[in-house]
């Protein structure tokens, strides 16, 4: 009988050790799963922060593009106005030159070198 008791104790010990080993195995898996979940949450939070920063950057870039487009349109309008003023002034000059003999003579005069040199320096020519 003592060997039967010993066998029962051995079987119980093996069952207890098996349960303990299974418990430790599942406990390790649970700890690993918790760590993986924490990493996933951290990755999610990082991705959300990056997306938010990217959205802010996109917003700033869109605002800068709109401002640039507005400035370009305003500059194009100024150039158009300036060009039209130049065309109008040239047409007025031609009209006056054609209609008035005194103006035609004045415009035909040679500009003195001293005056031409001063004018070129003021404009930045050499």
mmCIF file with all atom_site columns, C-alpha atoms in Angstrom:
data_model
loop_
_atom_site.group_PDB
_atom_site.id
_atom_site.type_symbol
_atom_site.label_atom_id
_atom_site.label_alt_id
_atom_site.label_comp_id
_atom_site.label_asym_id
_atom_site.label_entity_id
_atom_site.label_seq_id
_atom_site.pdbx_PDB_ins_code
_atom_site.Cartn_x
_atom_site.Cartn_y
_atom_site.Cartn_z
_atom_site.occupancy
_atom_site.B_iso_or_equiv
_atom_site.pdbx_formal_charge
_atom_site.auth_seq_id
_atom_site.auth_comp_id
_atom_site.auth_asym_id
_atom_site.auth_atom_id
_atom_site.pdbx_PDB_model_num
ATOM 1   C CA . UNK A 1 1   ? 0.000  0.000   0.000   1.00 0.00 ? 1   UNK A CA 1
ATOM 2   C CA . UNK A 1 2   ? 2.755  2.329   0.669   1.00 0.00 ? 2   UNK A CA 1
ATOM 3   C CA . UNK A 1 3   ? 3.806  2.118   -2.987  1.00 0.00 ? 3   UNK A CA 1
ATOM 4   C CA . UNK A 1 4   ? 0.205  2.944   -3.988  1.00 0.00 ? 4   UNK A CA 1
ATOM 5   C CA . UNK A 1 5   ? 0.284  6.017   -1.746  1.00 0.00 ? 5   UNK A CA 1
ATOM 6   C CA . UNK A 1 6   ? 3.659  6.889   -3.164  1.00 0.00 ? 6   UNK A CA 1
ATOM 7   C CA . UNK A 1 7   ? 2.293  6.524   -6.708  1.00 0.00 ? 7   UNK A CA 1
ATOM 8   C CA . UNK A 1 8   ? -0.729 8.694   -5.876  1.00 0.00 ? 8   UNK A CA 1
ATOM 9   C CA . UNK A 1 9   ? 1.515  11.326  -4.294  1.00 0.00 ? 9   UNK A CA 1
ATOM 10  C CA . UNK A 1 10  ? 3.796  11.164  -7.356  1.00 0.00 ? 10  UNK A CA 1
ATOM 11  C CA . UNK A 1 11  ? 0.812  11.536  -9.725  1.00 0.00 ? 11  UNK A CA 1
ATOM 12  C CA . UNK A 1 12  ? -0.512 14.448  -7.646  1.00 0.00 ? 12  UNK A CA 1
ATOM 13  C CA . UNK A 1 13  ? 2.942  16.038  -7.627  1.00 0.00 ? 13  UNK A CA 1
ATOM 14  C CA . UNK A 1 14  ? 3.197  15.636  -11.410 1.00 0.00 ? 14  UNK A CA 1
ATOM 15  C CA . UNK A 1 15  ? -0.295 17.121  -11.865 1.00 0.00 ? 15  UNK A CA 1
ATOM 16  C CA . UNK A 1 16  ? 0.525  20.023  -9.536  1.00 0.00 ? 16  UNK A CA 1
ATOM 17  C CA . UNK A 1 17  ? 3.854  20.635  -11.281 1.00 0.00 ? 17  UNK A CA 1
ATOM 18  C CA . UNK A 1 18  ? 2.095  20.444  -14.678 1.00 0.00 ? 18  UNK A CA 1
ATOM 19  C CA . UNK A 1 19  ? -0.534 22.926  -13.552 1.00 0.00 ? 19  UNK A CA 1
ATOM 20  C CA . UNK A 1 20  ? 2.157  25.202  -12.118 1.00 0.00 ? 20  UNK A CA 1
ATOM 21  C CA . UNK A 1 21  ? 4.151  25.001  -15.378 1.00 0.00 ? 21  UNK A CA 1
ATOM 22  C CA . UNK A 1 22  ? 1.011  25.779  -17.421 1.00 0.00 ? 22  UNK A CA 1
ATOM 23  C CA . UNK A 1 23  ? 0.192  28.650  -15.091 1.00 0.00 ? 23  UNK A CA 1
ATOM 24  C CA . UNK A 1 24  ? 3.696  30.128  -15.442 1.00 0.00 ? 24  UNK A CA 1
ATOM 25  C CA . UNK A 1 25  ? 3.541  29.681  -19.233 1.00 0.00 ? 25  UNK A CA 1
ATOM 26  C CA . UNK A 1 26  ? 0.200  31.499  -19.497 1.00 0.00 ? 26  UNK A CA 1
ATOM 27  C CA . UNK A 1 27  ? 1.367  34.135  -17.013 1.00 0.00 ? 27  UNK A CA 1
ATOM 28  C CA . UNK A 1 28  ? 4.395  34.809  -19.237 1.00 0.00 ? 28  UNK A CA 1
ATOM 29  C CA . UNK A 1 29  ? 2.142  35.065  -22.267 1.00 0.00 ? 29  UNK A CA 1
ATOM 30  C CA . UNK A 1 30  ? -0.145 37.480  -20.407 1.00 0.00 ? 30  UNK A CA 1
ATOM 31  C CA . UNK A 1 31  ? 2.792  39.672  -19.404 1.00 0.00 ? 31  UNK A CA 1
ATOM 32  C CA . UNK A 1 32  ? 4.079  39.604  -22.992 1.00 0.00 ? 32  UNK A CA 1
ATOM 33  C CA . UNK A 1 33  ? 0.598  40.487  -24.307 1.00 0.00 ? 33  UNK A CA 1
ATOM 34  C CA . UNK A 1 34  ? 0.339  43.406  -21.875 1.00 0.00 ? 34  UNK A CA 1
ATOM 35  C CA . UNK A 1 35  ? 3.739  44.701  -22.987 1.00 0.00 ? 35  UNK A CA 1
ATOM 36  C CA . UNK A 1 36  ? 2.744  44.365  -26.642 1.00 0.00 ? 36  UNK A CA 1
ATOM 37  C CA . UNK A 1 37  ? -0.530 46.172  -25.966 1.00 0.00 ? 37  UNK A CA 1
ATOM 38  C CA . UNK A 1 38  ? 1.368  48.975  -24.219 1.00 0.00 ? 38  UNK A CA 1
ATOM 39  C CA . UNK A 1 39  ? 3.732  49.280  -27.209 1.00 0.00 ? 39  UNK A CA 1
ATOM 40  C CA . UNK A 1 40  ? 0.753  49.333  -29.575 1.00 0.00 ? 40  UNK A CA 1
ATOM 41  C CA . UNK A 1 41  ? -0.884 52.112  -27.515 1.00 0.00 ? 41  UNK A CA 1
ATOM 42  C CA . UNK A 1 42  ? 2.372  54.076  -27.519 1.00 0.00 ? 42  UNK A CA 1
ATOM 43  C CA . UNK A 1 43  ? 2.704  53.601  -31.294 1.00 0.00 ? 43  UNK A CA 1
ATOM 44  C CA . UNK A 1 44  ? -0.914 54.702  -31.737 1.00 0.00 ? 44  UNK A CA 1
ATOM 45  C CA . UNK A 1 45  ? -0.339 57.806  -29.606 1.00 0.00 ? 45  UNK A CA 1
ATOM 46  C CA . UNK A 1 46  ? 2.812  58.622  -31.571 1.00 0.00 ? 46  UNK A CA 1
ATOM 47  C CA . UNK A 1 47  ? 0.958  58.183  -34.870 1.00 0.00 ? 47  UNK A CA 1
ATOM 48  C CA . UNK A 1 48  ? -1.863 60.447  -33.649 1.00 0.00 ? 48  UNK A CA 1
ATOM 49  C CA . UNK A 1 49  ? 0.651  63.123  -32.589 1.00 0.00 ? 49  UNK A CA 1
ATOM 50  C CA . UNK A 1 50  ? 2.476  62.896  -35.925 1.00 0.00 ? 50  UNK A CA 1
ATOM 51  C CA . UNK A 1 51  ? -0.811 63.113  -37.840 1.00 0.00 ? 51  UNK A CA 1
ATOM 52  C CA . UNK A 1 52  ? -1.836 66.164  -35.830 1.00 0.00 ? 52  UNK A CA 1
ATOM 53  C CA . UNK A 1 53  ? 1.511  67.847  -36.518 1.00 0.00 ? 53  UNK A CA 1
ATOM 54  C CA . UNK A 1 54  ? 1.204  66.980  -40.214 1.00 0.00 ? 54  UNK A CA 1
ATOM 55  C CA . UNK A 1 55  ? -2.319 68.417  -40.364 1.00 0.00 ? 55  UNK A CA 1
ATOM 56  C CA . UNK A 1 56  ? -1.091 71.643  -38.749 1.00 0.00 ? 56  UNK A CA 1
ATOM 57  C CA . UNK A 1 57  ? 1.778  71.828  -41.234 1.00 0.00 ? 57  UNK A CA 1
ATOM 58  C CA . UNK A 1 58  ? -0.593 71.209  -44.143 1.00 0.00 ? 58  UNK A CA 1
ATOM 59  C CA . UNK A 1 59  ? -2.856 73.964  -42.824 1.00 0.00 ? 59  UNK A CA 1
ATOM 60  C CA . UNK A 1 60  ? 0.064  76.401  -42.623 1.00 0.00 ? 60  UNK A CA 1
ATOM 61  C CA . UNK A 1 61  ? 1.217  75.443  -46.123 1.00 0.00 ? 61  UNK A CA 1
ATOM 62  C CA . UNK A 1 62  ? -2.284 75.933  -47.537 1.00 0.00 ? 62  UNK A CA 1
ATOM 63  C CA . UNK A 1 63  ? -2.514 79.351  -45.865 1.00 0.00 ? 63  UNK A CA 1
ATOM 64  C CA . UNK A 1 64  ? 0.918  80.287  -47.224 1.00 0.00 ? 64  UNK A CA 1
ATOM 65  C CA . UNK A 1 65  ? -0.103 79.147  -50.717 1.00 0.00 ? 65  UNK A CA 1
ATOM 66  C CA . UNK A 1 66  ? -3.303 81.191  -50.551 1.00 0.00 ? 66  UNK A CA 1
ATOM 67  C CA . UNK A 1 67  ? -1.329 84.242  -49.437 1.00 0.00 ? 67  UNK A CA 1
ATOM 68  C CA . UNK A 1 68  ? 1.230  83.629  -52.194 1.00 0.00 ? 68  UNK A CA 1
ATOM 69  C CA . UNK A 1 69  ? -1.558 83.314  -54.764 1.00 0.00 ? 69  UNK A CA 1
ATOM 70  C CA . UNK A 1 70  ? -3.090 86.572  -53.537 1.00 0.00 ? 70  UNK A CA 1
ATOM 71  C CA . UNK A 1 71  ? 0.265  88.353  -53.730 1.00 0.00 ? 71  UNK A CA 1
ATOM 72  C CA . UNK A 1 72  ? 0.912  86.927  -57.206 1.00 0.00 ? 72  UNK A CA 1
ATOM 73  C CA . UNK A 1 73  ? -2.511 88.115  -58.389 1.00 0.00 ? 73  UNK A CA 1
ATOM 74  C CA . UNK A 1 74  ? -1.921 91.572  -56.911 1.00 0.00 ? 74  UNK A CA 1
ATOM 75  C CA . UNK A 1 75  ? 1.516  91.737  -58.537 1.00 0.00 ? 75  UNK A CA 1
ATOM 76  C CA . UNK A 1 76  ? 0.087  90.635  -61.885 1.00 0.00 ? 76  UNK A CA 1
ATOM 77  C CA . UNK A 1 77  ? -2.524 93.383  -61.620 1.00 0.00 ? 77  UNK A CA 1
ATOM 78  C CA . UNK A 1 78  ? 0.159  95.954  -60.775 1.00 0.00 ? 78  UNK A CA 1
ATOM 79  C CA . UNK A 1 79  ? 2.250  94.812  -63.748 1.00 0.00 ? 79  UNK A CA 1
ATOM 80  C CA . UNK A 1 80  ? -0.797 94.980  -66.004 1.00 0.00 ? 80  UNK A CA 1
ATOM 81  C CA . UNK A 1 81  ? -1.567 98.518  -64.780 1.00 0.00 ? 81  UNK A CA 1
ATOM 82  C CA . UNK A 1 82  ? 2.074  99.557  -65.144 1.00 0.00 ? 82  UNK A CA 1
ATOM 83  C CA . UNK A 1 83  ? 2.298  98.109  -68.649 1.00 0.00 ? 83  UNK A CA 1
ATOM 84  C CA . UNK A 1 84  ? -0.915 99.856  -69.653 1.00 0.00 ? 84  UNK A CA 1
ATOM 85  C CA . UNK A 1 85  ? 0.406  103.142 -68.255 1.00 0.00 ? 85  UNK A CA 1
ATOM 86  C CA . UNK A 1 86  ? 3.606  102.677 -70.273 1.00 0.00 ? 86  UNK A CA 1
ATOM 87  C CA . UNK A 1 87  ? 1.630  101.903 -73.438 1.00 0.00 ? 87  UNK A CA 1
ATOM 88  C CA . UNK A 1 88  ? -0.610 104.927 -72.837 1.00 0.00 ? 88  UNK A CA 1
ATOM 89  C CA . UNK A 1 89  ? 2.387  107.202 -72.198 1.00 0.00 ? 89  UNK A CA 1
ATOM 90  C CA . UNK A 1 90  ? 4.160  105.951 -75.341 1.00 0.00 ? 90  UNK A CA 1
ATOM 91  C CA . UNK A 1 91  ? 0.982  106.480 -77.389 1.00 0.00 ? 91  UNK A CA 1
ATOM 92  C CA . UNK A 1 92  ? 0.562  109.979 -75.957 1.00 0.00 ? 92  UNK A CA 1
ATOM 93  C CA . UNK A 1 93  ? 4.225  110.761 -76.744 1.00 0.00 ? 93  UNK A CA 1
ATOM 94  C CA . UNK A 1 94  ? 3.817  109.535 -80.345 1.00 0.00 ? 94  UNK A CA 1
ATOM 95  C CA . UNK A 1 95  ? 0.599  111.520 -80.695 1.00 0.00 ? 95  UNK A CA 1
ATOM 96  C CA . UNK A 1 96  ? 2.225  114.701 -79.376 1.00 0.00 ? 96  UNK A CA 1
ATOM 97  C CA . UNK A 1 97  ? 5.311  114.108 -81.532 1.00 0.00 ? 97  UNK A CA 1
ATOM 98  C CA . UNK A 1 98  ? 3.177  113.669 -84.645 1.00 0.00 ? 98  UNK A CA 1
ATOM 99  C CA . UNK A 1 99  ? 0.873  116.619 -83.904 1.00 0.00 ? 99  UNK A CA 1
ATOM 100 C CA . UNK A 1 100 ? 3.361  119.225 -82.650 1.00 0.00 ? 100 UNK A CA 1
ATOM 101 C CA . UNK A 1 101 ? 6.443  120.267 -84.577 1.00 0.00 ? 101 UNK A CA 1
ATOM 102 C CA . UNK A 1 102 ? 8.111  121.860 -81.519 1.00 0.00 ? 102 UNK A CA 1
ATOM 103 C CA . UNK A 1 103 ? 7.794  118.622 -79.536 1.00 0.00 ? 103 UNK A CA 1
ATOM 104 C CA . UNK A 1 104 ? 9.156  116.638 -82.489 1.00 0.00 ? 104 UNK A CA 1
ATOM 105 C CA . UNK A 1 105 ? 12.203 118.938 -82.646 1.00 0.00 ? 105 UNK A CA 1
ATOM 106 C CA . UNK A 1 106 ? 12.728 118.737 -78.883 1.00 0.00 ? 106 UNK A CA 1
ATOM 107 C CA . UNK A 1 107 ? 12.596 114.940 -78.853 1.00 0.00 ? 107 UNK A CA 1
ATOM 108 C CA . UNK A 1 108 ? 15.059 114.799 -81.743 1.00 0.00 ? 108 UNK A CA 1
ATOM 109 C CA . UNK A 1 109 ? 17.685 116.769 -79.775 1.00 0.00 ? 109 UNK A CA 1
ATOM 110 C CA . UNK A 1 110 ? 20.848 114.929 -78.786 1.00 0.00 ? 110 UNK A CA 1
ATOM 111 C CA . UNK A 1 111 ? 21.284 114.370 -75.039 1.00 0.00 ? 111 UNK A CA 1
ATOM 112 C CA . UNK A 1 112 ? 24.617 115.825 -73.842 1.00 0.00 ? 112 UNK A CA 1
ATOM 113 C CA . UNK A 1 113 ? 27.195 113.231 -72.711 1.00 0.00 ? 113 UNK A CA 1
ATOM 114 C CA . UNK A 1 114 ? 27.499 114.773 -69.247 1.00 0.00 ? 114 UNK A CA 1
ATOM 115 C CA . UNK A 1 115 ? 23.763 114.467 -68.707 1.00 0.00 ? 115 UNK A CA 1
ATOM 116 C CA . UNK A 1 116 ? 23.687 110.980 -70.199 1.00 0.00 ? 116 UNK A CA 1
ATOM 117 C CA . UNK A 1 117 ? 26.520 109.897 -67.842 1.00 0.00 ? 117 UNK A CA 1
ATOM 118 C CA . UNK A 1 118 ? 24.666 111.225 -64.788 1.00 0.00 ? 118 UNK A CA 1
ATOM 119 C CA . UNK A 1 119 ? 21.468 109.523 -65.874 1.00 0.00 ? 119 UNK A CA 1
ATOM 120 C CA . UNK A 1 120 ? 23.265 106.192 -66.496 1.00 0.00 ? 120 UNK A CA 1
ATOM 121 C CA . UNK A 1 121 ? 24.882 106.380 -63.041 1.00 0.00 ? 121 UNK A CA 1
ATOM 122 C CA . UNK A 1 122 ? 21.551 107.121 -61.381 1.00 0.00 ? 122 UNK A CA 1
ATOM 123 C CA . UNK A 1 123 ? 19.978 104.130 -63.103 1.00 0.00 ? 123 UNK A CA 1
ATOM 124 C CA . UNK A 1 124 ? 22.960 101.937 -62.316 1.00 0.00 ? 124 UNK A CA 1
ATOM 125 C CA . UNK A 1 125 ? 24.489 101.558 -65.802 1.00 0.00 ? 125 UNK A CA 1
ATOM 126 C CA . UNK A 1 126 ? 28.172 101.896 -66.588 1.00 0.00 ? 126 UNK A CA 1
#
